[in-house]
Amino acid sequence: ERLRSLVTEWVRERVQALEGAEPADLHLKLIEEVEPALVDEVLRQLDGNRLVAARWLGLARATVRKLIRKYHPDT
């Protein structure tokens, strides 16, 4: 319920900010904001174990590696 409330507020802010403008790609923008935090927190909780993190995320380990490189290019 808390997550739903946060998403509701996030959408409301974006719609109000773009009032009268062309619709924004909200799905992509939400994913770009949430995905890094999700991946980082799962890895933190699992002591950086990418294989186990991939299982928790429902992703392939290679996908997790790509996401880490995407959001942390200097690591």
PDB file of N, CA and C in Angstrom:
ATOM      1  N   GLU A   1       0.829  -1.196   0.000  1.00  0.00           N
ATOM      2  CA  GLU A   1       0.000   0.000   0.000  1.00  0.00           C
ATOM      3  C   GLU A   1       0.876   1.263   0.000  1.00  0.00           C
ATOM      4  N   ARG A   2       1.972   1.216   0.730  1.00  0.00           N
ATOM      5  CA  ARG A   2       2.877   2.374   0.786  1.00  0.00           C
ATOM      6  C   ARG A   2       3.494   2.640  -0.587  1.00  0.00           C
ATOM      7  N   LEU A   3       3.891   1.572  -1.280  1.00  0.00           N
ATOM      8  CA  LEU A   3       4.472   1.738  -2.612  1.00  0.00           C
ATOM      9  C   LEU A   3       3.451   2.322  -3.578  1.00  0.00           C
ATOM     10  N   ARG A   4       2.224   1.830  -3.509  1.00  0.00           N
ATOM     11  CA  ARG A   4       1.159   2.367  -4.371  1.00  0.00           C
ATOM     12  C   ARG A   4       0.971   3.855  -4.127  1.00  0.00           C
ATOM     13  N   SER A   5       1.007   4.262  -2.876  1.00  0.00           N
ATOM     14  CA  SER A   5       0.851   5.669  -2.529  1.00  0.00           C
ATOM     15  C   SER A   5       1.995   6.511  -3.102  1.00  0.00           C
ATOM     16  N   LEU A   6       3.209   5.996  -3.008  1.00  0.00           N
ATOM     17  CA  LEU A   6       4.358   6.708  -3.565  1.00  0.00           C
ATOM     18  C   LEU A   6       4.260   6.847  -5.080  1.00  0.00           C
ATOM     19  N   VAL A   7       3.831   5.786  -5.745  1.00  0.00           N
ATOM     20  CA  VAL A   7       3.678   5.838  -7.215  1.00  0.00           C
ATOM     21  C   VAL A   7       2.575   6.818  -7.588  1.00  0.00           C
ATOM     22  N   THR A   8       1.483   6.794  -6.837  1.00  0.00           N
ATOM     23  CA  THR A   8       0.382   7.726  -7.109  1.00  0.00           C
ATOM     24  C   THR A   8       0.859   9.164  -7.032  1.00  0.00           C
ATOM     25  N   GLU A   9       1.605   9.481  -6.002  1.00  0.00           N
ATOM     26  CA  GLU A   9       2.121  10.844  -5.839  1.00  0.00           C
ATOM     27  C   GLU A   9       3.119  11.190  -6.944  1.00  0.00           C
ATOM     28  N   TRP A  10       3.977  10.238  -7.284  1.00  0.00           N
ATOM     29  CA  TRP A  10       4.969  10.452  -8.346  1.00  0.00           C
ATOM     30  C   TRP A  10       4.275  10.780  -9.671  1.00  0.00           C
ATOM     31  N   VAL A  11       3.245  10.008 -10.013  1.00  0.00           N
ATOM     32  CA  VAL A  11       2.504  10.235 -11.265  1.00  0.00           C
ATOM     33  C   VAL A  11       1.799  11.586 -11.213  1.00  0.00           C
ATOM     34  N   ARG A  12       1.156  11.878 -10.112  1.00  0.00           N
ATOM     35  CA  ARG A  12       0.435  13.146  -9.978  1.00  0.00           C
ATOM     36  C   ARG A  12       1.386  14.330 -10.207  1.00  0.00           C
ATOM     37  N   GLU A  13       2.569  14.274  -9.625  1.00  0.00           N
ATOM     38  CA  GLU A  13       3.535  15.361  -9.798  1.00  0.00           C
ATOM     39  C   GLU A  13       3.944  15.523 -11.254  1.00  0.00           C
ATOM     40  N   ARG A  14       4.178  14.417 -11.936  1.00  0.00           N
ATOM     41  CA  ARG A  14       4.604  14.511 -13.340  1.00  0.00           C
ATOM     42  C   ARG A  14       3.484  15.020 -14.237  1.00  0.00           C
ATOM     43  N   VAL A  15       2.270  14.549 -14.017  1.00  0.00           N
ATOM     44  CA  VAL A  15       1.140  14.992 -14.836  1.00  0.00           C
ATOM     45  C   VAL A  15       0.896  16.486 -14.620  1.00  0.00           C
ATOM     46  N   GLN A  16       0.946  16.927 -13.387  1.00  0.00           N
ATOM     47  CA  GLN A  16       0.733  18.350 -13.108  1.00  0.00           C
ATOM     48  C   GLN A  16       1.861  19.203 -13.691  1.00  0.00           C
ATOM     49  N   ALA A  17       3.090  18.712 -13.625  1.00  0.00           N
ATOM     50  CA  ALA A  17       4.225  19.474 -14.145  1.00  0.00           C
ATOM     51  C   ALA A  17       4.152  19.616 -15.667  1.00  0.00           C
ATOM     52  N   LEU A  18       3.547  18.636 -16.328  1.00  0.00           N
ATOM     53  CA  LEU A  18       3.482  18.654 -17.794  1.00  0.00           C
ATOM     54  C   LEU A  18       2.108  19.042 -18.314  1.00  0.00           C
ATOM     55  N   GLU A  19       1.316  19.639 -17.491  1.00  0.00           N
ATOM     56  CA  GLU A  19      -0.044  20.001 -17.881  1.00  0.00           C
ATOM     57  C   GLU A  19      -0.036  20.800 -19.179  1.00  0.00           C
ATOM     58  N   GLY A  20      -0.795  20.321 -20.142  1.00  0.00           N
ATOM     59  CA  GLY A  20      -0.881  20.983 -21.432  1.00  0.00           C
ATOM     60  C   GLY A  20       0.187  20.554 -22.411  1.00  0.00           C
ATOM     61  N   ALA A  21       1.190  19.849 -21.946  1.00  0.00           N
ATOM     62  CA  ALA A  21       2.265  19.385 -22.826  1.00  0.00           C
ATOM     63  C   ALA A  21       1.929  17.981 -23.334  1.00  0.00           C
ATOM     64  N   GLU A  22       2.763  17.522 -24.243  1.00  0.00           N
ATOM     65  CA  GLU A  22       2.599  16.165 -24.750  1.00  0.00           C
ATOM     66  C   GLU A  22       2.805  15.175 -23.612  1.00  0.00           C
ATOM     67  N   PRO A  23       2.102  14.055 -23.638  1.00  0.00           N
ATOM     68  CA  PRO A  23       2.289  13.035 -22.598  1.00  0.00           C
ATOM     69  C   PRO A  23       3.737  12.553 -22.570  1.00  0.00           C
ATOM     70  N   ALA A  24       4.191  12.276 -21.381  1.00  0.00           N
ATOM     71  CA  ALA A  24       5.556  11.790 -21.192  1.00  0.00           C
ATOM     72  C   ALA A  24       5.538  10.264 -21.137  1.00  0.00           C
ATOM     73  N   ASP A  25       6.670   9.659 -21.344  1.00  0.00           N
ATOM     74  CA  ASP A  25       6.810   8.209 -21.254  1.00  0.00           C
ATOM     75  C   ASP A  25       6.982   7.831 -19.790  1.00  0.00           C
ATOM     76  N   LEU A  26       5.881   7.867 -19.040  1.00  0.00           N
ATOM     77  CA  LEU A  26       5.946   7.660 -17.601  1.00  0.00           C
ATOM     78  C   LEU A  26       6.460   6.280 -17.221  1.00  0.00           C
ATOM     79  N   HIS A  27       6.105   5.273 -17.988  1.00  0.00           N
ATOM     80  CA  HIS A  27       6.559   3.923 -17.662  1.00  0.00           C
ATOM     81  C   HIS A  27       8.082   3.856 -17.663  1.00  0.00           C
ATOM     82  N   LEU A  28       8.690   4.329 -18.724  1.00  0.00           N
ATOM     83  CA  LEU A  28      10.147   4.310 -18.824  1.00  0.00           C
ATOM     84  C   LEU A  28      10.785   5.165 -17.732  1.00  0.00           C
ATOM     85  N   LYS A  29      10.232   6.333 -17.475  1.00  0.00           N
ATOM     86  CA  LYS A  29      10.785   7.221 -16.448  1.00  0.00           C
ATOM     87  C   LYS A  29      10.706   6.591 -15.063  1.00  0.00           C
ATOM     88  N   LEU A  30       9.614   5.921 -14.768  1.00  0.00           N
ATOM     89  CA  LEU A  30       9.484   5.255 -13.475  1.00  0.00           C
ATOM     90  C   LEU A  30      10.498   4.129 -13.347  1.00  0.00           C
ATOM     91  N   ILE A  31      10.643   3.333 -14.385  1.00  0.00           N
ATOM     92  CA  ILE A  31      11.617   2.238 -14.370  1.00  0.00           C
ATOM     93  C   ILE A  31      13.021   2.802 -14.164  1.00  0.00           C
ATOM     94  N   GLU A  32      13.361   3.869 -14.857  1.00  0.00           N
ATOM     95  CA  GLU A  32      14.689   4.462 -14.736  1.00  0.00           C
ATOM     96  C   GLU A  32      14.956   5.008 -13.333  1.00  0.00           C
ATOM     97  N   GLU A  33      13.913   5.420 -12.637  1.00  0.00           N
ATOM     98  CA  GLU A  33      14.092   5.923 -11.280  1.00  0.00           C
ATOM     99  C   GLU A  33      14.113   4.806 -10.240  1.00  0.00           C
ATOM    100  N   VAL A  34      13.310   3.783 -10.448  1.00  0.00           N
ATOM    101  CA  VAL A  34      13.153   2.732  -9.445  1.00  0.00           C
ATOM    102  C   VAL A  34      14.170   1.605  -9.604  1.00  0.00           C
ATOM    103  N   GLU A  35      14.477   1.234 -10.829  1.00  0.00           N
ATOM    104  CA  GLU A  35      15.335   0.077 -11.081  1.00  0.00           C
ATOM    105  C   GLU A  35      16.702   0.156 -10.398  1.00  0.00           C
ATOM    106  N   PRO A  36      17.404   1.284 -10.461  1.00  0.00           N
ATOM    107  CA  PRO A  36      18.713   1.334  -9.796  1.00  0.00           C
ATOM    108  C   PRO A  36      18.605   1.079  -8.289  1.00  0.00           C
ATOM    109  N   ALA A  37      17.612   1.669  -7.652  1.00  0.00           N
ATOM    110  CA  ALA A  37      17.444   1.480  -6.214  1.00  0.00           C
ATOM    111  C   ALA A  37      17.089   0.030  -5.896  1.00  0.00           C
ATOM    112  N   LEU A  38      16.250  -0.581  -6.701  1.00  0.00           N
ATOM    113  CA  LEU A  38      15.865  -1.973  -6.496  1.00  0.00           C
ATOM    114  C   LEU A  38      17.074  -2.890  -6.605  1.00  0.00           C
ATOM    115  N   VAL A  39      17.821  -2.751  -7.679  1.00  0.00           N
ATOM    116  CA  VAL A  39      18.989  -3.611  -7.898  1.00  0.00           C
ATOM    117  C   VAL A  39      20.024  -3.385  -6.797  1.00  0.00           C
ATOM    118  N   ASP A  40      20.294  -2.140  -6.469  1.00  0.00           N
ATOM    119  CA  ASP A  40      21.288  -1.832  -5.431  1.00  0.00           C
ATOM    120  C   ASP A  40      20.887  -2.425  -4.081  1.00  0.00           C
ATOM    121  N   GLU A  41      19.627  -2.279  -3.719  1.00  0.00           N
ATOM    122  CA  GLU A  41      19.191  -2.768  -2.407  1.00  0.00           C
ATOM    123  C   GLU A  41      19.191  -4.289  -2.335  1.00  0.00           C
ATOM    124  N   VAL A  42      18.760  -4.943  -3.403  1.00  0.00           N
ATOM    125  CA  VAL A  42      18.800  -6.411  -3.416  1.00  0.00           C
ATOM    126  C   VAL A  42      20.248  -6.888  -3.291  1.00  0.00           C
ATOM    127  N   LEU A  43      21.146  -6.287  -4.031  1.00  0.00           N
ATOM    128  CA  LEU A  43      22.560  -6.661  -3.928  1.00  0.00           C
ATOM    129  C   LEU A  43      23.111  -6.385  -2.532  1.00  0.00           C
ATOM    130  N   ARG A  44      22.726  -5.280  -1.940  1.00  0.00           N
ATOM    131  CA  ARG A  44      23.197  -4.950  -0.596  1.00  0.00           C
ATOM    132  C   ARG A  44      22.701  -5.980   0.422  1.00  0.00           C
ATOM    133  N   GLN A  45      21.439  -6.324   0.316  1.00  0.00           N
ATOM    134  CA  GLN A  45      20.858  -7.295   1.240  1.00  0.00           C
ATOM    135  C   GLN A  45      21.492  -8.672   1.098  1.00  0.00           C
ATOM    136  N   LEU A  46      21.974  -8.975  -0.094  1.00  0.00           N
ATOM    137  CA  LEU A  46      22.548 -10.296  -0.377  1.00  0.00           C
ATOM    138  C   LEU A  46      24.072 -10.249  -0.457  1.00  0.00           C
ATOM    139  N   ASP A  47      24.658  -9.234   0.165  1.00  0.00           N
ATOM    140  CA  ASP A  47      26.122  -9.089   0.228  1.00  0.00           C
ATOM    141  C   ASP A  47      26.793  -9.144  -1.139  1.00  0.00           C
ATOM    142  N   GLY A  48      26.130  -8.575  -2.143  1.00  0.00           N
ATOM    143  CA  GLY A  48      26.715  -8.468  -3.473  1.00  0.00           C
ATOM    144  C   GLY A  48      26.668  -9.735  -4.310  1.00  0.00           C
ATOM    145  N   ASN A  49      25.994 -10.768  -3.839  1.00  0.00           N
ATOM    146  CA  ASN A  49      25.924 -12.025  -4.579  1.00  0.00           C
ATOM    147  C   ASN A  49      25.002 -11.848  -5.787  1.00  0.00           C
ATOM    148  N   ARG A  50      25.597 -11.742  -6.952  1.00  0.00           N
ATOM    149  CA  ARG A  50      24.833 -11.456  -8.174  1.00  0.00           C
ATOM    150  C   ARG A  50      23.946 -12.613  -8.608  1.00  0.00           C
ATOM    151  N   LEU A  51      24.395 -13.829  -8.406  1.00  0.00           N
ATOM    152  CA  LEU A  51      23.591 -14.987  -8.787  1.00  0.00           C
ATOM    153  C   LEU A  51      22.314 -15.048  -7.956  1.00  0.00           C
ATOM    154  N   VAL A  52      22.447 -14.899  -6.656  1.00  0.00           N
ATOM    155  CA  VAL A  52      21.270 -14.939  -5.778  1.00  0.00           C
ATOM    156  C   VAL A  52      20.387 -13.714  -6.037  1.00  0.00           C
ATOM    157  N   ALA A  53      21.015 -12.566  -6.256  1.00  0.00           N
ATOM    158  CA  ALA A  53      20.243 -11.356  -6.566  1.00  0.00           C
ATOM    159  C   ALA A  53      19.428 -11.551  -7.837  1.00  0.00           C
ATOM    160  N   ALA A  54      20.023 -12.167  -8.834  1.00  0.00           N
ATOM    161  CA  ALA A  54      19.302 -12.430 -10.081  1.00  0.00           C
ATOM    162  C   ALA A  54      18.081 -13.295  -9.818  1.00  0.00           C
ATOM    163  N   ARG A  55      18.234 -14.280  -8.959  1.00  0.00           N
ATOM    164  CA  ARG A  55      17.091 -15.148  -8.628  1.00  0.00           C
ATOM    165  C   ARG A  55      15.999 -14.359  -7.930  1.00  0.00           C
ATOM    166  N   TRP A  56      16.385 -13.519  -6.977  1.00  0.00           N
ATOM    167  CA  TRP A  56      15.402 -12.706  -6.266  1.00  0.00           C
ATOM    168  C   TRP A  56      14.696 -11.736  -7.214  1.00  0.00           C
ATOM    169  N   LEU A  57      15.432 -11.205  -8.163  1.00  0.00           N
ATOM    170  CA  LEU A  57      14.859 -10.241  -9.105  1.00  0.00           C
ATOM    171  C   LEU A  57      14.101 -10.911 -10.249  1.00  0.00           C
ATOM    172  N   GLY A  58      14.300 -12.217 -10.410  1.00  0.00           N
ATOM    173  CA  GLY A  58      13.661 -12.909 -11.528  1.00  0.00           C
ATOM    174  C   GLY A  58      14.322 -12.590 -12.855  1.00  0.00           C
ATOM    175  N   LEU A  59      15.632 -12.320 -12.800  1.00  0.00           N
ATOM    176  CA  LEU A  59      16.394 -11.955 -13.985  1.00  0.00           C
ATOM    177  C   LEU A  59      17.554 -12.919 -14.171  1.00  0.00           C
ATOM    178  N   ALA A  60      18.105 -12.922 -15.356  1.00  0.00           N
ATOM    179  CA  ALA A  60      19.319 -13.689 -15.602  1.00  0.00           C
ATOM    180  C   ALA A  60      20.494 -12.963 -14.950  1.00  0.00           C
ATOM    181  N   ARG A  61      21.497 -13.716 -14.525  1.00  0.00           N
ATOM    182  CA  ARG A  61      22.680 -13.109 -13.904  1.00  0.00           C
ATOM    183  C   ARG A  61      23.343 -12.119 -14.860  1.00  0.00           C
ATOM    184  N   ALA A  62      23.357 -12.445 -16.149  1.00  0.00           N
ATOM    185  CA  ALA A  62      23.944 -11.531 -17.142  1.00  0.00           C
ATOM    186  C   ALA A  62      23.178 -10.208 -17.177  1.00  0.00           C
ATOM    187  N   THR A  63      21.880 -10.261 -17.003  1.00  0.00           N
ATOM    188  CA  THR A  63      21.074  -9.040 -16.979  1.00  0.00           C
ATOM    189  C   THR A  63      21.419  -8.199 -15.761  1.00  0.00           C
ATOM    190  N   VAL A  64      21.627  -8.844 -14.627  1.00  0.00           N
ATOM    191  CA  VAL A  64      22.017  -8.121 -13.422  1.00  0.00           C
ATOM    192  C   VAL A  64      23.368  -7.452 -13.639  1.00  0.00           C
ATOM    193  N   ARG A  65      24.301  -8.150 -14.250  1.00  0.00           N
ATOM    194  CA  ARG A  65      25.614  -7.548 -14.546  1.00  0.00           C
ATOM    195  C   ARG A  65      25.455  -6.326 -15.448  1.00  0.00           C
ATOM    196  N   LYS A  66      24.595  -6.428 -16.466  1.00  0.00           N
ATOM    197  CA  LYS A  66      24.368  -5.298 -17.366  1.00  0.00           C
ATOM    198  C   LYS A  66      23.770  -4.108 -16.625  1.00  0.00           C
ATOM    199  N   LEU A  67      22.846  -4.385 -15.714  1.00  0.00           N
ATOM    200  CA  LEU A  67      22.227  -3.301 -14.947  1.00  0.00           C
ATOM    201  C   LEU A  67      23.249  -2.626 -14.032  1.00  0.00           C
ATOM    202  N   ILE A  68      24.113  -3.424 -13.430  1.00  0.00           N
ATOM    203  CA  ILE A  68      25.161  -2.852 -12.583  1.00  0.00           C
ATOM    204  C   ILE A  68      26.062  -1.950 -13.417  1.00  0.00           C
ATOM    205  N   ARG A  69      26.462  -2.407 -14.585  1.00  0.00           N
ATOM    206  CA  ARG A  69      27.305  -1.573 -15.473  1.00  0.00           C
ATOM    207  C   ARG A  69      26.551  -0.331 -15.932  1.00  0.00           C
ATOM    208  N   LYS A  70      25.263  -0.469 -16.180  1.00  0.00           N
ATOM    209  CA  LYS A  70      24.453   0.671 -16.636  1.00  0.00           C
ATOM    210  C   LYS A  70      24.375   1.761 -15.562  1.00  0.00           C
ATOM    211  N   TYR A  71      24.118   1.348 -14.330  1.00  0.00           N
ATOM    212  CA  TYR A  71      23.892   2.323 -13.262  1.00  0.00           C
ATOM    213  C   TYR A  71      25.163   2.682 -12.501  1.00  0.00           C
ATOM    214  N   HIS A  72      26.211   1.891 -12.667  1.00  0.00           N
ATOM    215  CA  HIS A  72      27.488   2.159 -11.989  1.00  0.00           C
ATOM    216  C   HIS A  72      28.632   1.923 -12.972  1.00  0.00           C
ATOM    217  N   PRO A  73      28.739   2.750 -14.005  1.00  0.00           N
ATOM    218  CA  PRO A  73      29.735   2.510 -15.048  1.00  0.00           C
ATOM    219  C   PRO A  73      31.188   2.564 -14.566  1.00  0.00           C
ATOM    220  N   ASP A  74      31.427   3.170 -13.429  1.00  0.00           N
ATOM    221  CA  ASP A  74      32.804   3.309 -12.934  1.00  0.00           C
ATOM    222  C   ASP A  74      33.231   2.151 -12.047  1.00  0.00           C
ATOM    223  N   THR A  75      32.364   1.164 -11.855  1.00  0.00           N
ATOM    224  CA  THR A  75      32.723   0.043 -10.976  1.00  0.00           C
ATOM    225  C   THR A  75      33.087  -1.185 -11.754  1.00  0.00           C
TER     226      THR A  75
END
